[in-house]
Amino acid sequence: MTAKMAASIVEHGEDAFRKLFKFYRRRNPPPDFSEVINFSKPCNDKVFPCVLNSTSLSEDDVSKAGLQPIKDWRAFGLHGYPGFIFISNPFLPGSQQFWVKQCLKSYPQKPNVCNLDMHMSSMETDNIWERSVDAIQRKGSRKREPKTLLEKLRWVTLGYHYDWNSKTYSPEHYTPFPKELHSLSHKVAAACGFSGFDAEAGILNYYRSDSSLGIHVDESELDHTRPLLSYSFGQTAVFLLGGTKREERPTALFMHSGDIMVMSGPSRLRYHAVPCIVPSHTGNLLPPGLCQRLETEIQSEDIIQSVSQEDWEICSWYLQTSRVNVTVRQVLASGQSFPATQTSQMSEEESQLNKKRKSESGYERDT
């Protein structure tokens, strides 16, 4: 299909979002990406520069989280999407490696929850990284090595753990939110005008080359006045941003490694999806930002720490065909509490089917 054909199938009508989702998800023939907005070299009349709050944090403060000075961030908005902010890779050279290692080695650890817990015991899913390393290192010597737990990982939840069955959070299902990710998110939110942002819940999605994220709205949080932050690492993805109804035509854009999206205000409750991961070009298996080592000397108070060569070999092997996305949310407004009772509206049969589907796919919410 050509770009003109892509435009023609998404005119206003019944579920225009689903039509474009299927267009970019198709494998044969591959989709035409010429209509996808690329913020790394923006030249689209929908895109305009955003002014961030460069005085909200000092250069030293943001550098501790591996971020460039806010005044150097390249931030953009989209006409027709008030409250949407796209920040094109604001990370310092080499610092993405730390966040990748956290996503692959640290965050899947107990007491956090992952898709493997749905059909395996806690002992079997304890220390996913260590249980996978030896097999990954043998991958080159054997043609048919079974998939490791790391390769089977589809999602991880942090803080207030999202319940995929009831689509709710609860105070009973909570573990401490990672301090370093809380600090990073606090700084990004402050730069975008949301001082006091409190990261309380996170969902990590692990995309293999054939993965997608179905059409959905993030509305389970009790406070929608605070933004949703999204961090992308690894292979490039196509992201579709729609309206408040699925009949509205979505806009396609690329998310490259290191890019950050902020969905706030009227854009906080818009439909969105990830129809596909874009194959890397031959001979360029990793994005440039992931091939760099830290250039600055690590200080004891820094959040960012250097990644060992052994750990990075595993991370880089994984990311040659994969992408990790981290979404961070504030669940409750300041001083707000959970309702006294939170009950699921689904029948037991629906709940079990949903649980089985989530454990198998991890992210196909609606395709």
GROMACS .gro file of C-alpha atoms in nm:
model
  367
    1MET     CA    1   0.000   0.000   0.000
    2THR     CA    2   0.114   0.353  -0.072
    3ALA     CA    3   0.096   0.649   0.164
    4LYS     CA    4  -0.198   0.781  -0.039
    5MET     CA    5  -0.382   0.453   0.015
    6ALA     CA    6  -0.303   0.472   0.386
    7ALA     CA    7  -0.463   0.815   0.401
    8SER     CA    8  -0.768   0.698   0.212
    9ILE     CA    9  -0.852   0.414   0.453
   10VAL     CA   10  -0.858   0.637   0.759
   11GLU     CA   11  -1.111   0.898   0.659
   12HIS     CA   12  -1.367   0.961   0.932
   13GLY     CA   13  -1.590   0.659   0.962
   14GLU     CA   14  -1.643   0.348   1.165
   15ASP     CA   15  -1.332   0.277   1.370
   16ALA     CA   16  -1.077   0.464   1.160
   17PHE     CA   17  -0.821   0.383   1.428
   18ARG     CA   18  -0.846   0.006   1.378
   19LYS     CA   19  -0.804   0.044   1.002
   20LEU     CA   20  -0.478   0.235   1.034
   21PHE     CA   21  -0.360  -0.002   1.308
   22LYS     CA   22  -0.402  -0.295   1.068
   23PHE     CA   23  -0.231  -0.105   0.787
   24TYR     CA   24   0.090  -0.054   0.989
   25ARG     CA   25   0.074  -0.400   1.144
   26ARG     CA   26   0.066  -0.585   0.813
   27ARG     CA   27   0.373  -0.789   0.721
   28ASN     CA   28   0.331  -0.864   0.351
   29PRO     CA   29   0.351  -0.635   0.174
   30PRO     CA   30   0.522  -0.417   0.438
   31PRO     CA   31   0.358  -0.081   0.514
   32ASP     CA   32   0.472   0.250   0.372
   33PHE     CA   33   0.613   0.461   0.657
   34SER     CA   34   0.640   0.787   0.460
   35GLU     CA   35   0.342   0.941   0.645
   36VAL     CA   36   0.486   0.866   0.992
   37ILE     CA   37   0.611   1.176   1.175
   38ASN     CA   38   0.980   1.156   1.263
   39PHE     CA   39   1.064   1.396   1.547
   40SER     CA   40   1.438   1.340   1.510
   41LYS     CA   41   1.411   1.545   1.189
   42PRO     CA   42   1.069   1.714   1.208
   43CYS     CA   43   0.943   1.862   0.882
   44ASN     CA   44   0.568   1.819   0.921
   45ASP     CA   45   0.316   2.102   0.943
   46LYS     CA   46   0.149   1.926   1.237
   47VAL     CA   47   0.463   1.965   1.449
   48PHE     CA   48   0.559   2.277   1.646
   49PRO     CA   49   0.834   2.342   1.904
   50CYS     CA   50   0.743   2.333   2.273
   51VAL     CA   51   0.893   2.565   2.533
   52LEU     CA   52   0.982   2.378   2.851
   53ASN     CA   53   1.051   2.509   3.200
   54SER     CA   54   1.431   2.522   3.177
   55THR     CA   55   1.465   2.694   3.515
   56SER     CA   56   1.272   2.429   3.710
   57LEU     CA   57   1.586   2.222   3.775
   58SER     CA   58   1.958   2.289   3.764
   59GLU     CA   59   2.185   2.129   3.506
   60ASP     CA   60   2.358   1.936   3.783
   61ASP     CA   61   2.026   1.804   3.911
   62VAL     CA   62   1.906   1.666   3.576
   63SER     CA   63   2.251   1.526   3.488
   64LYS     CA   64   2.230   1.300   3.796
   65ALA     CA   65   1.946   1.116   3.618
   66GLY     CA   66   2.140   1.101   3.292
   67LEU     CA   67   1.960   1.393   3.126
   68GLN     CA   68   2.097   1.684   2.924
   69PRO     CA   69   2.033   2.039   3.046
   70ILE     CA   70   1.663   2.114   2.993
   71LYS     CA   71   1.746   2.413   2.771
   72ASP     CA   72   1.900   2.167   2.522
   73TRP     CA   73   1.601   1.934   2.503
   74ARG     CA   74   1.423   1.920   2.166
   75ALA     CA   75   1.055   1.919   2.261
   76PHE     CA   76   0.758   1.932   2.028
   77GLY     CA   77   0.380   1.941   2.028
   78LEU     CA   78   0.124   1.835   1.769
   79HIS     CA   79  -0.147   2.064   1.638
   80GLY     CA   80  -0.483   1.922   1.740
   81TYR     CA   81  -0.339   1.740   2.042
   82PRO     CA   82  -0.322   1.990   2.330
   83GLY     CA   83  -0.125   1.856   2.625
   84PHE     CA   84   0.084   1.616   2.415
   85ILE     CA   85   0.461   1.672   2.440
   86PHE     CA   86   0.727   1.474   2.254
   87ILE     CA   87   1.088   1.501   2.379
   88SER     CA   88   1.342   1.371   2.129
   89ASN     CA   89   1.604   1.172   2.326
   90PRO     CA   90   1.709   1.412   2.605
   91PHE     CA   91   1.948   1.158   2.759
   92LEU     CA   92   2.319   1.221   2.796
   93PRO     CA   93   2.546   1.001   2.580
   94GLY     CA   94   2.578   0.658   2.738
   95SER     CA   95   2.310   0.701   3.004
   96GLN     CA   96   2.043   0.502   2.820
   97GLN     CA   97   2.245   0.189   2.896
   98PHE     CA   98   2.173   0.228   3.268
   99TRP     CA   99   1.797   0.254   3.216
  100VAL     CA  100   1.798  -0.044   2.981
  101LYS     CA  101   1.980  -0.253   3.240
  102GLN     CA  102   1.726  -0.151   3.505
  103CYS     CA  103   1.441  -0.259   3.277
  104LEU     CA  104   1.594  -0.596   3.195
  105LYS     CA  105   1.784  -0.691   3.509
  106SER     CA  106   1.639  -0.502   3.808
  107TYR     CA  107   1.270  -0.423   3.749
  108PRO     CA  108   1.161  -0.782   3.667
  109GLN     CA  109   1.290  -0.887   4.012
  110LYS     CA  110   1.056  -0.972   4.295
  111PRO     CA  111   0.854  -0.824   4.461
  112ASN     CA  112   0.754  -0.667   4.126
  113VAL     CA  113   0.498  -0.858   3.918
  114CYS     CA  114   0.537  -0.989   3.562
  115ASN     CA  115   0.336  -1.190   3.307
  116LEU     CA  116   0.529  -1.508   3.392
  117ASP     CA  117   0.376  -1.501   3.741
  118MET     CA  118   0.040  -1.581   3.584
  119HIS     CA  119   0.138  -1.941   3.511
  120MET     CA  120   0.463  -2.003   3.701
  121SER     CA  121   0.548  -2.017   4.071
  122SER     CA  122   0.730  -1.731   4.242
  123MET     CA  123   1.035  -1.955   4.283
  124GLU     CA  124   1.046  -2.018   3.907
  125THR     CA  125   1.023  -1.646   3.824
  126ASP     CA  126   1.269  -1.533   4.089
  127ASN     CA  127   1.579  -1.367   3.941
  128ILE     CA  128   1.481  -1.385   3.574
  129TRP     CA  129   1.810  -1.229   3.465
  130GLU     CA  130   2.035  -1.484   3.635
  131ARG     CA  131   1.821  -1.771   3.509
  132SER     CA  132   1.858  -1.643   3.151
  133VAL     CA  133   2.220  -1.529   3.120
  134ASP     CA  134   2.388  -1.867   3.067
  135ALA     CA  135   2.140  -1.974   2.800
  136ILE     CA  136   2.171  -1.640   2.620
  137GLN     CA  137   2.550  -1.672   2.615
  138ARG     CA  138   2.510  -2.017   2.454
  139LYS     CA  139   2.276  -1.887   2.184
  140GLY     CA  140   2.556  -1.850   1.932
  141SER     CA  141   2.670  -2.211   1.963
  142ARG     CA  142   2.331  -2.382   1.932
  143LYS     CA  143   2.070  -2.337   1.662
  144ARG     CA  144   1.767  -2.441   1.867
  145GLU     CA  145   1.818  -2.309   2.217
  146PRO     CA  146   1.484  -2.284   2.408
  147LYS     CA  147   1.357  -1.935   2.486
  148THR     CA  148   1.484  -1.792   2.811
  149LEU     CA  149   1.263  -1.631   3.075
  150LEU     CA  150   1.397  -1.293   2.964
  151GLU     CA  151   1.274  -1.360   2.610
  152LYS     CA  152   0.934  -1.469   2.745
  153LEU     CA  153   0.894  -1.148   2.943
  154ARG     CA  154   0.600  -0.940   2.819
  155TRP     CA  155   0.516  -0.699   3.101
  156VAL     CA  156   0.623  -0.593   3.449
  157THR     CA  157   0.429  -0.372   3.692
  158LEU     CA  158   0.578  -0.143   3.957
  159GLY     CA  159   0.441   0.041   4.259
  160TYR     CA  160   0.064   0.010   4.256
  161HIS     CA  161   0.038  -0.307   4.047
  162TYR     CA  162  -0.216  -0.281   3.769
  163ASP     CA  163  -0.479  -0.556   3.780
  164TRP     CA  164  -0.532  -0.667   3.420
  165ASN     CA  165  -0.861  -0.839   3.509
  166SER     CA  166  -1.043  -0.561   3.692
  167LYS     CA  167  -0.844  -0.281   3.523
  168THR     CA  168  -0.790  -0.114   3.860
  169TYR     CA  169  -0.524  -0.037   4.120
  170SER     CA  170  -0.562  -0.113   4.489
  171PRO     CA  171  -0.375  -0.027   4.810
  172GLU     CA  172  -0.340  -0.399   4.888
  173HIS     CA  173  -0.142  -0.465   4.572
  174TYR     CA  174   0.154  -0.234   4.617
  175THR     CA  175   0.532  -0.261   4.644
  176PRO     CA  176   0.783   0.027   4.673
  177PHE     CA  177   0.828   0.220   4.349
  178PRO     CA  178   1.193   0.231   4.226
  179LYS     CA  179   1.354   0.547   4.365
  180GLU     CA  180   1.568   0.617   4.059
  181LEU     CA  181   1.272   0.593   3.820
  182HIS     CA  182   1.066   0.811   4.054
  183SER     CA  183   1.341   1.073   4.047
  184LEU     CA  184   1.376   1.064   3.668
  185SER     CA  185   1.000   1.101   3.622
  186HIS     CA  186   0.979   1.383   3.876
  187LYS     CA  187   1.242   1.577   3.678
  188VAL     CA  188   1.083   1.516   3.336
  189ALA     CA  189   0.738   1.615   3.466
  190ALA     CA  190   0.877   1.931   3.628
  191ALA     CA  191   1.041   2.035   3.300
  192CYS     CA  192   0.701   1.997   3.132
  193GLY     CA  193   0.527   2.217   3.390
  194PHE     CA  194   0.404   1.949   3.632
  195SER     CA  195   0.590   2.018   3.954
  196GLY     CA  196   0.531   1.773   4.238
  197PHE     CA  197   0.457   1.479   4.009
  198ASP     CA  198   0.454   1.163   4.223
  199ALA     CA  199   0.535   0.845   4.028
  200GLU     CA  200   0.322   0.577   4.193
  201ALA     CA  201   0.272   0.310   3.925
  202GLY     CA  202   0.465   0.183   3.628
  203ILE     CA  203   0.402  -0.065   3.348
  204LEU     CA  204   0.690  -0.198   3.142
  205ASN     CA  205   0.607  -0.356   2.805
  206TYR     CA  206   0.864  -0.578   2.636
  207TYR     CA  207   0.824  -0.588   2.259
  208ARG     CA  208   0.979  -0.851   2.035
  209SER     CA  209   1.006  -0.784   1.661
  210ASP     CA  210   0.652  -0.911   1.594
  211SER     CA  211   0.484  -0.751   1.897
  212SER     CA  212   0.220  -0.481   1.914
  213LEU     CA  213   0.018  -0.291   2.173
  214GLY     CA  214  -0.356  -0.281   2.104
  215ILE     CA  215  -0.583   0.022   2.093
  216HIS     CA  216  -0.661   0.153   2.441
  217VAL     CA  217  -0.697   0.449   2.677
  218ASP     CA  218  -0.509   0.473   3.008
  219GLU     CA  219  -0.794   0.571   3.238
  220SER     CA  220  -0.759   0.346   3.544
  221GLU     CA  221  -0.572   0.605   3.748
  222LEU     CA  222  -0.797   0.794   3.991
  223ASP     CA  223  -0.637   1.129   3.905
  224HIS     CA  224  -0.629   1.229   3.538
  225THR     CA  225  -0.495   1.579   3.599
  226ARG     CA  226  -0.140   1.444   3.624
  227PRO     CA  227   0.044   1.339   3.308
  228LEU     CA  228   0.134   0.996   3.179
  229LEU     CA  229   0.505   0.963   3.098
  230SER     CA  230   0.636   0.715   2.842
  231TYR     CA  231   1.002   0.619   2.790
  232SER     CA  232   1.122   0.419   2.489
  233PHE     CA  233   1.443   0.212   2.466
  234GLY     CA  234   1.570  -0.015   2.190
  235GLN     CA  235   1.424  -0.065   1.845
  236THR     CA  236   1.200   0.198   1.685
  237ALA     CA  237   0.822   0.167   1.709
  238VAL     CA  238   0.528   0.325   1.527
  239PHE     CA  239   0.295   0.495   1.776
  240LEU     CA  240  -0.062   0.590   1.685
  241LEU     CA  241  -0.221   0.880   1.872
  242GLY     CA  242  -0.593   0.922   1.820
  243GLY     CA  243  -0.882   1.111   1.969
  244THR     CA  244  -1.136   1.046   2.241
  245LYS     CA  245  -1.332   0.826   2.000
  246ARG     CA  246  -1.203   0.542   1.786
  247GLU     CA  247  -1.379   0.688   1.484
  248GLU     CA  248  -1.132   0.978   1.486
  249ARG     CA  249  -0.835   0.954   1.253
  250PRO     CA  250  -0.509   0.886   1.444
  251THR     CA  251  -0.167   1.037   1.377
  252ALA     CA  252   0.133   0.805   1.329
  253LEU     CA  253   0.474   0.891   1.470
  254PHE     CA  254   0.804   0.715   1.532
  255MET     CA  255   0.936   0.650   1.882
  256HIS     CA  256   1.313   0.605   1.877
  257SER     CA  257   1.536   0.488   2.158
  258GLY     CA  258   1.560   0.753   2.430
  259ASP     CA  259   1.246   0.939   2.324
  260ILE     CA  260   0.996   1.048   2.590
  261MET     CA  261   0.627   1.122   2.545
  262VAL     CA  262   0.411   1.315   2.788
  263MET     CA  263   0.033   1.283   2.763
  264SER     CA  264  -0.149   1.545   2.970
  265GLY     CA  265  -0.455   1.766   2.972
  266PRO     CA  266  -0.696   1.689   2.684
  267SER     CA  267  -0.447   1.435   2.545
  268ARG     CA  268  -0.432   1.234   2.868
  269LEU     CA  269  -0.736   1.021   2.777
  270ARG     CA  270  -0.685   0.981   2.404
  271TYR     CA  271  -0.680   0.644   2.231
  272HIS     CA  272  -0.334   0.522   2.137
  273ALA     CA  273  -0.157   0.205   2.023
  274VAL     CA  274   0.168   0.058   1.891
  275PRO     CA  275   0.096  -0.144   1.574
  276CYS     CA  276   0.452  -0.251   1.494
  277ILE     CA  277   0.821  -0.246   1.563
  278VAL     CA  278   1.026  -0.116   1.269
  279PRO     CA  279   1.307  -0.354   1.163
  280SER     CA  280   1.655  -0.212   1.202
  281HIS     CA  281   1.864  -0.149   0.893
  282THR     CA  282   2.116  -0.412   0.792
  283GLY     CA  283   2.447  -0.366   0.969
  284ASN     CA  284   2.301  -0.123   1.224
  285LEU     CA  285   2.150  -0.353   1.486
  286LEU     CA  286   2.142  -0.100   1.771
  287PRO     CA  287   2.037   0.267   1.762
  288PRO     CA  288   2.340   0.501   1.792
  289GLY     CA  289   2.239   0.626   2.137
  290LEU     CA  290   2.272   0.275   2.278
  291CYS     CA  291   2.622   0.216   2.144
  292GLN     CA  292   2.774   0.499   2.350
  293ARG     CA  293   2.939   0.453   2.688
  294LEU     CA  294   2.916   0.714   2.964
  295GLU     CA  295   3.138   1.014   2.894
  296THR     CA  296   3.118   1.177   3.236
  297GLU     CA  297   3.271   1.062   3.562
  298ILE     CA  298   3.018   0.898   3.793
  299GLN     CA  299   2.961   1.071   4.126
  300SER     CA  300   2.842   0.888   4.436
  301GLU     CA  301   2.515   1.086   4.447
  302ASP     CA  302   2.433   1.020   4.080
  303ILE     CA  303   2.134   0.804   3.993
  304ILE     CA  304   2.309   0.683   3.679
  305GLN     CA  305   2.573   0.417   3.734
  306SER     CA  306   2.802   0.254   3.481
  307VAL     CA  307   2.694  -0.078   3.331
  308SER     CA  308   2.946  -0.364   3.328
  309GLN     CA  309   3.059  -0.496   2.991
  310GLU     CA  310   2.916  -0.839   3.079
  311ASP     CA  311   2.571  -0.697   3.159
  312TRP     CA  312   2.569  -0.476   2.851
  313GLU     CA  313   2.648  -0.771   2.622
  314ILE     CA  314   2.324  -0.935   2.738
  315CYS     CA  315   2.127  -0.609   2.710
  316SER     CA  316   2.258  -0.528   2.362
  317TRP     CA  317   2.188  -0.881   2.240
  318TYR     CA  318   1.829  -0.848   2.361
  319LEU     CA  319   1.774  -0.504   2.207
  320GLN     CA  320   1.897  -0.604   1.863
  321THR     CA  321   1.547  -0.740   1.800
  322SER     CA  322   1.344  -0.583   2.082
  323ARG     CA  323   1.208  -0.268   2.242
  324VAL     CA  324   1.125  -0.180   2.602
  325ASN     CA  325   0.868   0.085   2.691
  326VAL     CA  326   0.815   0.223   3.040
  327THR     CA  327   0.499   0.417   3.128
  328VAL     CA  328   0.483   0.598   3.461
  329ARG     CA  329   0.169   0.732   3.624
  330GLN     CA  330   0.049   0.912   3.934
  331VAL     CA  331  -0.250   0.712   4.052
  332LEU     CA  332  -0.390   0.937   4.326
  333ALA     CA  333  -0.416   1.312   4.360
  334SER     CA  334  -0.243   1.468   4.658
  335GLY     CA  335  -0.443   1.371   4.967
  336GLN     CA  336  -0.670   1.136   4.771
  337SER     CA  337  -0.747   0.783   4.892
  338PHE     CA  338  -0.875   0.471   4.722
  339PRO     CA  339  -1.251   0.406   4.739
  340ALA     CA  340  -1.356   0.181   5.026
  341THR     CA  341  -1.442  -0.103   4.788
  342GLN     CA  342  -1.319  -0.171   4.438
  343THR     CA  343  -1.496  -0.461   4.270
  344SER     CA  344  -1.459  -0.596   3.922
  345GLN     CA  345  -1.755  -0.567   3.688
  346MET     CA  346  -1.653  -0.882   3.497
  347SER     CA  347  -1.792  -1.229   3.553
  348GLU     CA  348  -1.558  -1.498   3.683
  349GLU     CA  349  -1.547  -1.657   3.339
  350GLU     CA  350  -1.452  -1.327   3.173
  351SER     CA  351  -1.190  -1.268   3.438
  352GLN     CA  352  -1.023  -1.606   3.378
  353LEU     CA  353  -1.025  -1.560   3.001
  354ASN     CA  354  -0.872  -1.214   3.038
  355LYS     CA  355  -0.608  -1.347   3.275
  356LYS     CA  356  -0.514  -1.625   3.031
  357ARG     CA  357  -0.494  -1.381   2.739
  358LYS     CA  358  -0.273  -1.137   2.931
  359SER     CA  359  -0.036  -1.408   3.050
  360GLU     CA  360   0.011  -1.531   2.694
  361SER     CA  361   0.046  -1.204   2.505
  362GLY     CA  362   0.117  -0.939   2.764
  363TYR     CA  363   0.009  -0.651   2.551
  364GLU     CA  364  -0.255  -0.728   2.291
  365ARG     CA  365  -0.531  -0.525   2.453
  366ASP     CA  366  -0.740  -0.482   2.141
  367THR     CA  367  -0.641  -0.576   1.789
   0.00000   0.00000   0.00000
